[in-house]
XYZ file of C-alpha atoms in Angstrom:
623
model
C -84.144 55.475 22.910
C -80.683 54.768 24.436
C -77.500 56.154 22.284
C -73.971 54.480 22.738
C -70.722 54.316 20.583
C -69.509 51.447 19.461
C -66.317 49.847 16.801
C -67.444 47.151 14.453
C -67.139 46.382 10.661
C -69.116 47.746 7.672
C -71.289 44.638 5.990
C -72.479 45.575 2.404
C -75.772 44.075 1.566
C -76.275 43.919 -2.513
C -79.309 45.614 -2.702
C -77.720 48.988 -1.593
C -77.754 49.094 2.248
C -75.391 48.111 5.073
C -74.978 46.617 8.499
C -72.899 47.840 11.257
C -71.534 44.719 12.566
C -70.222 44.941 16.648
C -68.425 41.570 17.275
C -68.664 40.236 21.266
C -70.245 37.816 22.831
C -73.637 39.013 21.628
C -73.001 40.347 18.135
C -75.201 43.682 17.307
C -75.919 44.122 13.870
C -77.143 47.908 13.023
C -78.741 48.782 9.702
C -76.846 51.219 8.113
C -78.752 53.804 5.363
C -77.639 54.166 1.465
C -76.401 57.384 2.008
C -74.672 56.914 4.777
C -72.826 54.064 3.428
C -71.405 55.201 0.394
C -68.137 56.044 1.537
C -67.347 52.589 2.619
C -66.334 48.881 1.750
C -66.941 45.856 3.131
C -64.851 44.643 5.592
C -64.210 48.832 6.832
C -63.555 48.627 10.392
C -65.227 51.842 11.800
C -66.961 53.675 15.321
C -70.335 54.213 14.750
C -73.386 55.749 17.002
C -76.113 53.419 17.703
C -79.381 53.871 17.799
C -81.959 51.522 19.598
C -86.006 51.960 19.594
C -86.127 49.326 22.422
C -87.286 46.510 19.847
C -83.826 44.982 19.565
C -83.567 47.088 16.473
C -80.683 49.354 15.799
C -79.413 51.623 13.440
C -76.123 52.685 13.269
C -75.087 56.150 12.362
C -72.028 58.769 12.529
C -69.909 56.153 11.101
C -66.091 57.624 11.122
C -63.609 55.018 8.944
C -60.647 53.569 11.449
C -59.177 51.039 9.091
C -59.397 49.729 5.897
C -57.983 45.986 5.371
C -59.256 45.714 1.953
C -56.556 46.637 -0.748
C -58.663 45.600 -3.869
C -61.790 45.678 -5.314
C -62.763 44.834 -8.528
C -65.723 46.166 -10.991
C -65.981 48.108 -14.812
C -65.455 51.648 -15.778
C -68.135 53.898 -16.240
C -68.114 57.067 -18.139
C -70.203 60.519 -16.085
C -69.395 64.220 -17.343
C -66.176 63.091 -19.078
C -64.867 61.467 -15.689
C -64.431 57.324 -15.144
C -65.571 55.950 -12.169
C -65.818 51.873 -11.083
C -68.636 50.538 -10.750
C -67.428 47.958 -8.191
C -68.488 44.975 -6.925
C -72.181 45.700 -5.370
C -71.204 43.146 -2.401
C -67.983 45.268 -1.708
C -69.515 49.269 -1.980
C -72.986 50.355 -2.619
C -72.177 53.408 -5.333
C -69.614 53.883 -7.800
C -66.347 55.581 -7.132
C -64.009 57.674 -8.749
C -61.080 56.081 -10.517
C -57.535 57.576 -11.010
C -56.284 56.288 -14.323
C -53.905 57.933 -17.065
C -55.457 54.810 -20.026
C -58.371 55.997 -21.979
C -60.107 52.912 -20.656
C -63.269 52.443 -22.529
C -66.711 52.083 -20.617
C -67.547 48.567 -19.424
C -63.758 47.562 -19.509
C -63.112 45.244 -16.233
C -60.234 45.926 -13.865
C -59.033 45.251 -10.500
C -58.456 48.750 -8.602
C -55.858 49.016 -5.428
C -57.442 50.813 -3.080
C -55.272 53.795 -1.613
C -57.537 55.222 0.887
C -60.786 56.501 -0.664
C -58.843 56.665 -3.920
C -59.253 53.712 -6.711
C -56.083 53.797 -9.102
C -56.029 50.748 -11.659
C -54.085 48.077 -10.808
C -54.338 45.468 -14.021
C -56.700 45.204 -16.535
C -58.924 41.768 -16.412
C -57.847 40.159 -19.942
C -60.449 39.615 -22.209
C -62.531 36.307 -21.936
C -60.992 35.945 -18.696
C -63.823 33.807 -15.807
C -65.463 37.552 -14.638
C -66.546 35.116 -11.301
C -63.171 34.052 -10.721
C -61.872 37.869 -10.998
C -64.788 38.797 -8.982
C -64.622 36.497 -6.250
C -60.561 36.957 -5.484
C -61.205 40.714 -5.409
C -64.228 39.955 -3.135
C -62.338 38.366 -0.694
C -58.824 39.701 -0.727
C -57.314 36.760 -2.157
C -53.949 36.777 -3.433
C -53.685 35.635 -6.528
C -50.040 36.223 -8.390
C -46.699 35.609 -7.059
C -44.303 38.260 -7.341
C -41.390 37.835 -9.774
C -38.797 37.594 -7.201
C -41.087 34.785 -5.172
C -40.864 33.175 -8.559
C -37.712 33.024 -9.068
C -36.701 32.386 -5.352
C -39.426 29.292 -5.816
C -37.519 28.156 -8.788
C -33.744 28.367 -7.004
C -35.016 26.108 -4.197
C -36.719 23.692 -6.647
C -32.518 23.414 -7.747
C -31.264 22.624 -4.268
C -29.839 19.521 -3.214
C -32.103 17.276 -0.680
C -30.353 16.571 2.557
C -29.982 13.398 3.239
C -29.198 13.530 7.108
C -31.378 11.918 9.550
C -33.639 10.700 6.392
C -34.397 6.787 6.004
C -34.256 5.802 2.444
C -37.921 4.134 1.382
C -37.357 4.386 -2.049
C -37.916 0.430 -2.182
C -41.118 0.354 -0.117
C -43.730 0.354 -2.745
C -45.454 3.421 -2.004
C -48.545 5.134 -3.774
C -50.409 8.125 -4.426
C -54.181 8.218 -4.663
C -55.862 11.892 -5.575
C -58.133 13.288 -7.929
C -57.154 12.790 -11.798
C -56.733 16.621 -12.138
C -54.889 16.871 -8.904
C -51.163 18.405 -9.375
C -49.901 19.444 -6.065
C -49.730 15.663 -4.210
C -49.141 15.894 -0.536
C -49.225 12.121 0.733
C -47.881 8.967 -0.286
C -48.939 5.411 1.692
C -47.460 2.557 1.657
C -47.893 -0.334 4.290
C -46.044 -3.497 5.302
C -47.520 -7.130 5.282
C -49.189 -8.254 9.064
C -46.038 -10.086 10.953
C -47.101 -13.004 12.623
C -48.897 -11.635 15.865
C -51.310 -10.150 13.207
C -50.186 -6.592 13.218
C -49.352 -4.402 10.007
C -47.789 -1.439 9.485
C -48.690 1.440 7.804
C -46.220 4.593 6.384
C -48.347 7.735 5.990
C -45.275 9.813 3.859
C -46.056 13.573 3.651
C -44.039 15.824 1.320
C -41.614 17.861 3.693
C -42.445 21.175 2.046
C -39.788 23.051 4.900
C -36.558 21.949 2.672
C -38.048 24.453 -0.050
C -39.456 27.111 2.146
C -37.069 27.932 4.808
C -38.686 29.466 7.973
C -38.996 33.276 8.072
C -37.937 33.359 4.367
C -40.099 35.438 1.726
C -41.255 32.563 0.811
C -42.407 31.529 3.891
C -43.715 34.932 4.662
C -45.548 35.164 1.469
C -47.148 31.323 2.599
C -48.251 32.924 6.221
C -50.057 35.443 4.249
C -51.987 32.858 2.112
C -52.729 30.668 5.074
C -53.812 28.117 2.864
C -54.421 27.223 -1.091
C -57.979 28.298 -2.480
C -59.740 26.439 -4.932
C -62.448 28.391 -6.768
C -63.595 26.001 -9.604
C -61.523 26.140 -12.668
C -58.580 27.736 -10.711
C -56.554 27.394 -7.802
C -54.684 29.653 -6.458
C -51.724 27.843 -4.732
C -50.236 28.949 -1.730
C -46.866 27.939 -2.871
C -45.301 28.747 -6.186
C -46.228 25.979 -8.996
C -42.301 25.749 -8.704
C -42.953 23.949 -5.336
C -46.149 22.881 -5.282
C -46.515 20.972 -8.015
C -43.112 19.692 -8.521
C -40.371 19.967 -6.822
C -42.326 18.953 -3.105
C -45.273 17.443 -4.642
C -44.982 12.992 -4.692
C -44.715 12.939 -8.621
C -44.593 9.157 -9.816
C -41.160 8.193 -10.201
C -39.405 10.875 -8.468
C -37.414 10.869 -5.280
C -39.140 13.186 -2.538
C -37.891 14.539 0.803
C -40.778 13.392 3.000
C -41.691 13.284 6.800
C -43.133 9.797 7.790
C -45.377 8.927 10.577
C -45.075 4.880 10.816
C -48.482 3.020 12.383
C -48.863 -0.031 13.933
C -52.208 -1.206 13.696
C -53.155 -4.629 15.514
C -55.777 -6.849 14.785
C -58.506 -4.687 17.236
C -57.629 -2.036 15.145
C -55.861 -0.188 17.565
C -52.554 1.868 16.873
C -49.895 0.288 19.172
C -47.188 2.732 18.490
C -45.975 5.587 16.031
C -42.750 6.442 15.005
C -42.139 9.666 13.329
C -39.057 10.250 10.704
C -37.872 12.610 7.949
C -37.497 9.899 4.653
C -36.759 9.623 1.084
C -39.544 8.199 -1.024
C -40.691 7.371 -4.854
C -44.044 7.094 -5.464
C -44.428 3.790 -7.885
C -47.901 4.571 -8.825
C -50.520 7.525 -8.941
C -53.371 6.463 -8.589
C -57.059 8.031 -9.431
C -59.733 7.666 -6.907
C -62.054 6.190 -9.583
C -59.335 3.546 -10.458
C -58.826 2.340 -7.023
C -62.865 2.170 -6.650
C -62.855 -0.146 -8.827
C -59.834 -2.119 -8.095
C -61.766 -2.385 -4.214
C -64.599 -2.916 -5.990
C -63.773 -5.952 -8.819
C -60.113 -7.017 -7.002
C -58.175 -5.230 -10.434
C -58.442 -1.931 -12.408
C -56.716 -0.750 -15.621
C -55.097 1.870 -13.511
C -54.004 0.056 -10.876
C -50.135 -1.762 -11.632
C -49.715 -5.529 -10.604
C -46.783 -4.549 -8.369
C -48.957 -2.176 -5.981
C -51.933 -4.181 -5.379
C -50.278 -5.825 -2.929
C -50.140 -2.598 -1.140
C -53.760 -1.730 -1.745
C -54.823 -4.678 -0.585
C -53.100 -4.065 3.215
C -54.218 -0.563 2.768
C -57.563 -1.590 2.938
C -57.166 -3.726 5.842
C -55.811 -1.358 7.720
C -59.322 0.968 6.872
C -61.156 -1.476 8.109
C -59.673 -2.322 11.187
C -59.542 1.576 11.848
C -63.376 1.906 10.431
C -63.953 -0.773 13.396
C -62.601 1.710 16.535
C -63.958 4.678 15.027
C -67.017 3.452 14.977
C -67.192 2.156 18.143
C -65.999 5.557 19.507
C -68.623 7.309 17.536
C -68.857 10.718 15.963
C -69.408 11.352 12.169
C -68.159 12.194 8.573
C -69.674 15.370 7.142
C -68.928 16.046 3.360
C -66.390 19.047 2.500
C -68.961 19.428 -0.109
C -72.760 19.824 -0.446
C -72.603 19.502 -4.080
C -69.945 18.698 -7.004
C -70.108 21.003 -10.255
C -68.677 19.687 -13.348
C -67.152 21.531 -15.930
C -66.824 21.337 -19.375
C -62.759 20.705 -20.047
C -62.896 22.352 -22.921
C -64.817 26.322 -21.961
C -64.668 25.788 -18.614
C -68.287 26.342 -18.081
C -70.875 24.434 -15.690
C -72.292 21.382 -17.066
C -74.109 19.559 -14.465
C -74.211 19.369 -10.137
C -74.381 16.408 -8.351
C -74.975 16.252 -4.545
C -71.914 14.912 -2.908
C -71.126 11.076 -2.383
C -67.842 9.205 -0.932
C -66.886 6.371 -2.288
C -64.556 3.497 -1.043
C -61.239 5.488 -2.219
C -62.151 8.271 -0.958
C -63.075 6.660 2.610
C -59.516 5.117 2.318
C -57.694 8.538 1.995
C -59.610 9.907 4.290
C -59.205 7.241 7.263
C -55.649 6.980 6.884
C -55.228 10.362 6.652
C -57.463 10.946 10.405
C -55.161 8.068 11.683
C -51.518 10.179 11.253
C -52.969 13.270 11.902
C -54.466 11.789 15.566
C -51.373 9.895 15.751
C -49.239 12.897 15.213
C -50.999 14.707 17.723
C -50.710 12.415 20.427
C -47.173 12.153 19.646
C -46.250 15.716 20.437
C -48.317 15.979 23.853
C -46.650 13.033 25.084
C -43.850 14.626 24.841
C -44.311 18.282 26.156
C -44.156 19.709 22.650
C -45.913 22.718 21.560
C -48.368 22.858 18.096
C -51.374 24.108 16.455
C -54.280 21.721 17.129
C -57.620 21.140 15.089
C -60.228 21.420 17.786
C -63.988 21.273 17.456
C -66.176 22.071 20.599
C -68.863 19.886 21.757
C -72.059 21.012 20.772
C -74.118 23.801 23.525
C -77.524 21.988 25.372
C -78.859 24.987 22.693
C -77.757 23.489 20.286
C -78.649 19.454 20.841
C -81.920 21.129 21.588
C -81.899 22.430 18.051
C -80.619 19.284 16.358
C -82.810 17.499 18.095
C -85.927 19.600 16.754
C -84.556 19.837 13.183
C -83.861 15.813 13.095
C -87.872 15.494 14.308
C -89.030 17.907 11.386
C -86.704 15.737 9.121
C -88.956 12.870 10.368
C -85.908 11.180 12.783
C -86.001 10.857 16.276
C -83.178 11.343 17.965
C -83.107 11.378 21.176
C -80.066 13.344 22.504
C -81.338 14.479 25.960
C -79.518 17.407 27.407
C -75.835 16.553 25.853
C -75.002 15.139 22.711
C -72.179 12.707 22.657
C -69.298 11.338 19.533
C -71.758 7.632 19.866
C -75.236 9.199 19.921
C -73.915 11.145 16.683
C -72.599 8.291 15.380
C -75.901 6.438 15.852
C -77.509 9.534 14.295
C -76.096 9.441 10.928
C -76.848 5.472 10.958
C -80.454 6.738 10.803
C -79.586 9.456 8.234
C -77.423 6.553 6.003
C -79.299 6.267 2.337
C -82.308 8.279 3.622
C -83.561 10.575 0.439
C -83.075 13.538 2.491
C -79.689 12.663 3.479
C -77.789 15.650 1.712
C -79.865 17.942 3.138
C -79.599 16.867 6.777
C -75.983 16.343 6.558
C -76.015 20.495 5.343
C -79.061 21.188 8.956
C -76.011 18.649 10.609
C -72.755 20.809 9.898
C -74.451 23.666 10.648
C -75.887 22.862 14.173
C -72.671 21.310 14.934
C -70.289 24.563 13.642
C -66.709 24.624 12.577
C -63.511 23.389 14.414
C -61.224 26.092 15.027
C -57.046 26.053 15.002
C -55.591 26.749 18.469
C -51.821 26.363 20.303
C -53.848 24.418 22.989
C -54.570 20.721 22.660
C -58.113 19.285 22.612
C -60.907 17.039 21.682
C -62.351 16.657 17.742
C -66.012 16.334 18.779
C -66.923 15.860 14.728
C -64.492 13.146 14.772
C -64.504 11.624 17.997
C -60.639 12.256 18.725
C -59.372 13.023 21.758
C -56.747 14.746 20.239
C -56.545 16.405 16.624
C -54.287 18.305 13.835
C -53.645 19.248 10.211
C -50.286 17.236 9.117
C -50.807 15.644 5.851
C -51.650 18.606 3.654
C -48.728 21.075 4.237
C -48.196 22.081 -0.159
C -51.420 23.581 0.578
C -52.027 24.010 4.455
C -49.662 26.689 6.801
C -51.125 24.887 9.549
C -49.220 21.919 8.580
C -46.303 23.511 7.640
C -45.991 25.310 11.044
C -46.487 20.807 12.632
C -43.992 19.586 10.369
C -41.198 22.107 11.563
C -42.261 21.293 15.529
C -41.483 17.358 14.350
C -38.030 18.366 12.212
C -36.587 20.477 15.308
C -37.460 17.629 17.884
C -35.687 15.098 15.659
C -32.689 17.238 15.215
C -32.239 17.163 18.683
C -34.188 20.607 20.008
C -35.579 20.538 23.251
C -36.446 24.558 23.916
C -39.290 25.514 22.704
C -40.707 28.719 24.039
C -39.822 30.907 21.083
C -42.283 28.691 19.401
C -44.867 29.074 21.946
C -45.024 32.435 22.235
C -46.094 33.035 18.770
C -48.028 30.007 18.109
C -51.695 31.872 19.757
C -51.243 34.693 16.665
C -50.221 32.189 14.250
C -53.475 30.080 15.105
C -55.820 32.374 14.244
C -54.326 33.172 11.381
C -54.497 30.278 9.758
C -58.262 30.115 11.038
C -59.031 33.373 9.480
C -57.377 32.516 6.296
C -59.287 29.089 6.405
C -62.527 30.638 6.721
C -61.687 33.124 3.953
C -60.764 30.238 2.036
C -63.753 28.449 2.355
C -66.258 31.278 1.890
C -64.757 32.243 -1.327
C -64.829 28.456 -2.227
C -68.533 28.160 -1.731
C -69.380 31.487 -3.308
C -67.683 30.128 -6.117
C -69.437 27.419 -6.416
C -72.983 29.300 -6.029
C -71.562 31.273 -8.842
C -71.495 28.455 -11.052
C -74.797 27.012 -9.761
C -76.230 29.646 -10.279
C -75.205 29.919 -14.432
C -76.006 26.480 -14.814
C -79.825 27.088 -13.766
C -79.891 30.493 -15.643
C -80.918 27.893 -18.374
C -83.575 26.060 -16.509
C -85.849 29.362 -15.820
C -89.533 28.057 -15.189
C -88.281 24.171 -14.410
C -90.425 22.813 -11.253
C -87.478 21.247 -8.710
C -88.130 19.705 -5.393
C -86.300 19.958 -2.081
C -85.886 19.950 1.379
C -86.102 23.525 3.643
C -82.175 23.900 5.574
C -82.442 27.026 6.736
C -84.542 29.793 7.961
C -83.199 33.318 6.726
C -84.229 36.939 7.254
C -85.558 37.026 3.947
C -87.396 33.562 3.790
C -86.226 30.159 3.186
C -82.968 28.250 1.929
C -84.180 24.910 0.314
C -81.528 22.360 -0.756
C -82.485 20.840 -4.295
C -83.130 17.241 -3.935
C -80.486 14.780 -6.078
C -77.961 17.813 -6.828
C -77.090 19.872 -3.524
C -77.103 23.007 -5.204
C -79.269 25.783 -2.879
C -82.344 27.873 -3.716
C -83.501 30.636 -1.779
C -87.496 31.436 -1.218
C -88.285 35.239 -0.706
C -90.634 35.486 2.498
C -93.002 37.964 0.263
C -93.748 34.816 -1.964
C -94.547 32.413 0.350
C -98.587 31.919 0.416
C -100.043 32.432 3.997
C -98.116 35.359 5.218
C -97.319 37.549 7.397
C -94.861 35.028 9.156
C -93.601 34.573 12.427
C -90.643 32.791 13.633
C -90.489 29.744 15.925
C -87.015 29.095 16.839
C -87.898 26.023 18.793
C -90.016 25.163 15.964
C -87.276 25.874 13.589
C -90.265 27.058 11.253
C -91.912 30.244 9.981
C -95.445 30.173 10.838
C -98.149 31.862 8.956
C -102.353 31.409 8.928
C -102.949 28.478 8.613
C -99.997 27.226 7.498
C -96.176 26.363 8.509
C -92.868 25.929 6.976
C -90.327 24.239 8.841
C -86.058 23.197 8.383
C -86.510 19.125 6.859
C -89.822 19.941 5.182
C -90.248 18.737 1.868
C -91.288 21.693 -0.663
C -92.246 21.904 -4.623
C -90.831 25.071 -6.293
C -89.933 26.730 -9.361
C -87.154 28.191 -10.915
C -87.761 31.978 -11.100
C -84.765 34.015 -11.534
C -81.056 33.608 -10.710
C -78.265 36.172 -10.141
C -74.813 34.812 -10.837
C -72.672 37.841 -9.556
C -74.308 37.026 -6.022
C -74.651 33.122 -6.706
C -77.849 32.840 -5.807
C -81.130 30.904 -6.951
C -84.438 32.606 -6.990
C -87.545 29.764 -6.406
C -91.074 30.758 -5.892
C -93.319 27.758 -4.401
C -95.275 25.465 -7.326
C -98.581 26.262 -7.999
């Protein structure tokens, strides 16, 4: 048995023990024992002895605290021996801990606790018939969730200032629109587009609220934005990364009201191709906000309800500009993965889960969402031709590993792809024309975004391998991006007339990764969110016989996408008939006697049990 010491971070599993996580190259992962783990919370960053029986097993033991990142954690009182401790968070610590508190707080009550070393002292009481999940899942993952008074306040006095009008080309008159979500209140992009001119070319105007005339660099503001990274959207709340001040008025494109913008101008010929781009700081006024569903149907029928006379000539260039871009991407190849594997819908009234959906784009979104690639490609290329520095959105081509595994998981799906030894942005492209309408399609999209992983944020320019760009940032979302924010002020000091740039360069590799980190904390908390309220929703459908493809194989068992909603059920390993299992990674399948259960099969199960607090969906297999 070989010994060595090692640094990593605690992992606390809910059913009481712990993983030693050592992050490299090869990440180790050591099981940690209850006992030993009591003294910790997730995310601890500690040294640790580690234990190996050869096997590839280890155990991690010794473990001595070196930092604790985590400053809250949230859970209910609980009366012992006249003392109140906090039961916290089973995903967060694996025992209850004592809590320093001078209220008689009665047993059960829910707070949030700052966490002062390995001392708990209460921090705010969680108001009665507050969302427990919402509480929960901020607390879980360190999300900040109130601005200070004095950010208030400072958020308010900028709201008041004045717009400068230097440098800024007045578009006021171009008819210019806004198309979001009907609940949507912080509204980042306007578009607006001129008629073709006579050798056939159009041009489009992709106006993005200039959020850096209300939050001056290396103010608190600004400081308190870097923190956030980003905005977080946990159903039924956001939690903005700007004041509301800001965010949804005084930067957001509000119908009607003049906005300090930054413009990036397209010309798109005939092919499709975008001849040149001009970048500007502007004034504009939205003449219409439009809802996705009302511009489906004005694409759809040639009018809508919701869609005023005077801007469907603007829609109607709009969407020729789509489809001349829809022509070169997909001639270029690569493919459009869903933010979403499933939509929840509340009730507007409680708040409370009232149906899932698996996730579909329609024509207005596709609009958005092409015009939106287009300036953020455009912008890209803009500042590498000239020399300038920013934080790019790169995603790596996929590892031969990897096409290998795509490959296998497409064949169990019942598609043949084809890759060979490197997968390229066409062959992908003409992969998800086989996927297109297929009844599995939801799930293989899910087996797709995983094989393929995440792009990253980083000060050095690359490829988008998703997308099939050469070159590729975040500049249209910047009310609720840092990574945009950080873009838009790169554009604003070139235009004043800035050439030196290495003050900017030398931070830009730390400022990178953290907006990457706070983008993956973002989006975990999102989708645990969401499991949450999947999870409620079936709590009432206990002993109802679903169907659904396999997506992943887990320690445990199997994760099997529910056919026609998205939503995710887990399969315990112990319940699966045919057992004991082994697993064939080239197989992508657990095989048993007689028997074998592989990512794209098709599988009949049952609703068993759910557990909201850990958003997850208990099936056992029909029959």
């Amino acid at each position: 048995m070989n010994d060595n010491t090692a640094r990593g971070r605690i992992s606390v599993h809910p059913r009481g023990f712990g993983f030693f996580v050592v992050e490299g190259t090869t990440p180790i992962s050591a099981f940690i024992t209850p006992p030993d783990l009591n003294p910790f919370l997730d995310g601890d960053v500690v040294s640790a002895r580690l234990s190996s029986d050869g096997s590839g097993r280890f155990v991690a033991t010794e473990l001595a605290l070196v930092s604790r990142p985590r400053a809250e954690v949230f859970g209910s009182v609980a009366l012992r021996g006249g003392k109140r401790y906090l039961r916290i968070d089973r995903s967060v610590a694996n025992t209850d801990w004592p809590l320093d508190t001078t209220n008689e707080l009665a047993e059960g009550t829910h707070v949030v606790a700052e966490v002062s070393g390995d001392r708990l002292v209460v921090a705010r009481l969680v108001p009665e018939g507050a969302d427990l999940g919402v509480e929960r899942c901020i607390a879980r993952h360190g999300l900040r969730a109130v601005f200070a008074d004095t950010l208030e306040r400072a958020a308010e006095e900028a709201a008041a200032r004045p717009i400068p009008m230097e440098r800024r080309r007045d578009l006021r008159s171009v008819p210019t629109v806004t198309i979001d979500a009907a609940s949507t209140r912080d509204i980042d992009d306007a578009l607006s587009a001129y008629p073709a001119d006579t050798s056939g070319a159009l041009r489009v105007l992709v106006s993005i609220a200039d959020v850096d005339v209300f939050v001056p660099e290396r103010s608190a503001l600004d400081r308190e934005a870097r923190l956030r990274g980003t905005s977080v959207y946990l159903a039924g709340r956001v939690l903005p990364m700007l004041p509301e001040a800001i965010s949804s008025r005084a930067a957001s494109l509000v119908e009607g009201e003049d906005r300090p913008a930054l413009t990036a101008e397209l010309r798109i010929d005939p092919e499709g191709r975008i001849t040149s781009v001009d970048v500007y700081e502007s004034l504009v006024r939205s003449r219409a906000r439009l809802t996705y569903d009302a511009v489906d149907t004005f694409l759809a029928e040639g009018h809508a309800e919701g869609v005023p006379h005077a801007v469907e000539s603007t829609l109607r260039w709009l969407r020729t500009a789509v489809a001349r871009l829809g022509a070169v991407r997909a001639a270029r190849g690569g493919v459009n993965l869903a933010r979403e594997e499933a939509r929840i819908e509340l009730d507007a009234r409680t708040g409370e889960p009232t149906a899932v959906e698996a996730h579909h784009e329609t024509p207005a979104h596709r609009l958005v969402e092409r015009l939106m690639v287009a300036a953020n490609e455009a912008v890209a290329d803009w500042l590498v031709a000239r020399g300038l520095p920013g934080i790019y959105r790169v995603h790596d081509e996929p590892s031969p590993e990897r096409v290998r595994t795509l490959a296998q998981l497409a064949h169990n799906f019942g598609i043949e792809a084809g890759f060979g030894p490197r997968l390229s942005a066409r062959s992908l492209a003409a992969f998800e024309a086989q996927i297109a309408g297929a009844r599995f399609e939801p799930a293989i999209r899910t087996v797709l975004g995983q094989a393929l992983g995440p792009a990253r944020y980083t000060p050095d320019p690359g490829a988008h391998f998703g997308l099939g760009a050469p070159l590729y940032l975040h500049f249209t979302s910047p009310i609720r991006r840092y990574a945009d924010l950080v873009v838009h002020r790169i554009l604003k000091r070139y235009l004043e007339g800035h050439r030196d740039y290495e003050d900017i360069r030398a931070g830009l590799a730390v400022l990178a990764a953290d907006c990457d980190r706070s983008s993956q904390n973002a989006g975990k908390a999102e989708a645990e969110r969401h499991r949450m309220l999947v999870a409620r929703l079936y709590a009432g459908r206990l002993g109802e016989e679903v169907s659904g493809n396999i997506v992943a194989l887990k320690p445990f068992g199997l994760l099997v996408q529910i056919a026609g909603t998205g939503a995710m059920g887990s399969i315990a390993m112990e319940v699966l008939p045919g057992g004991p299992f082994r697993t064939d990674l080239a197989a992508q399948a657990l095989i048993g006697a007689g028997v074998r259960y592989a990512v794209g099969d098709r599988i009949t199960a049952t609703v068993a049990a759910v557990h909201e607090e850990l958003g997850r969906i208990d099936l056992v297999p029909a029959g």
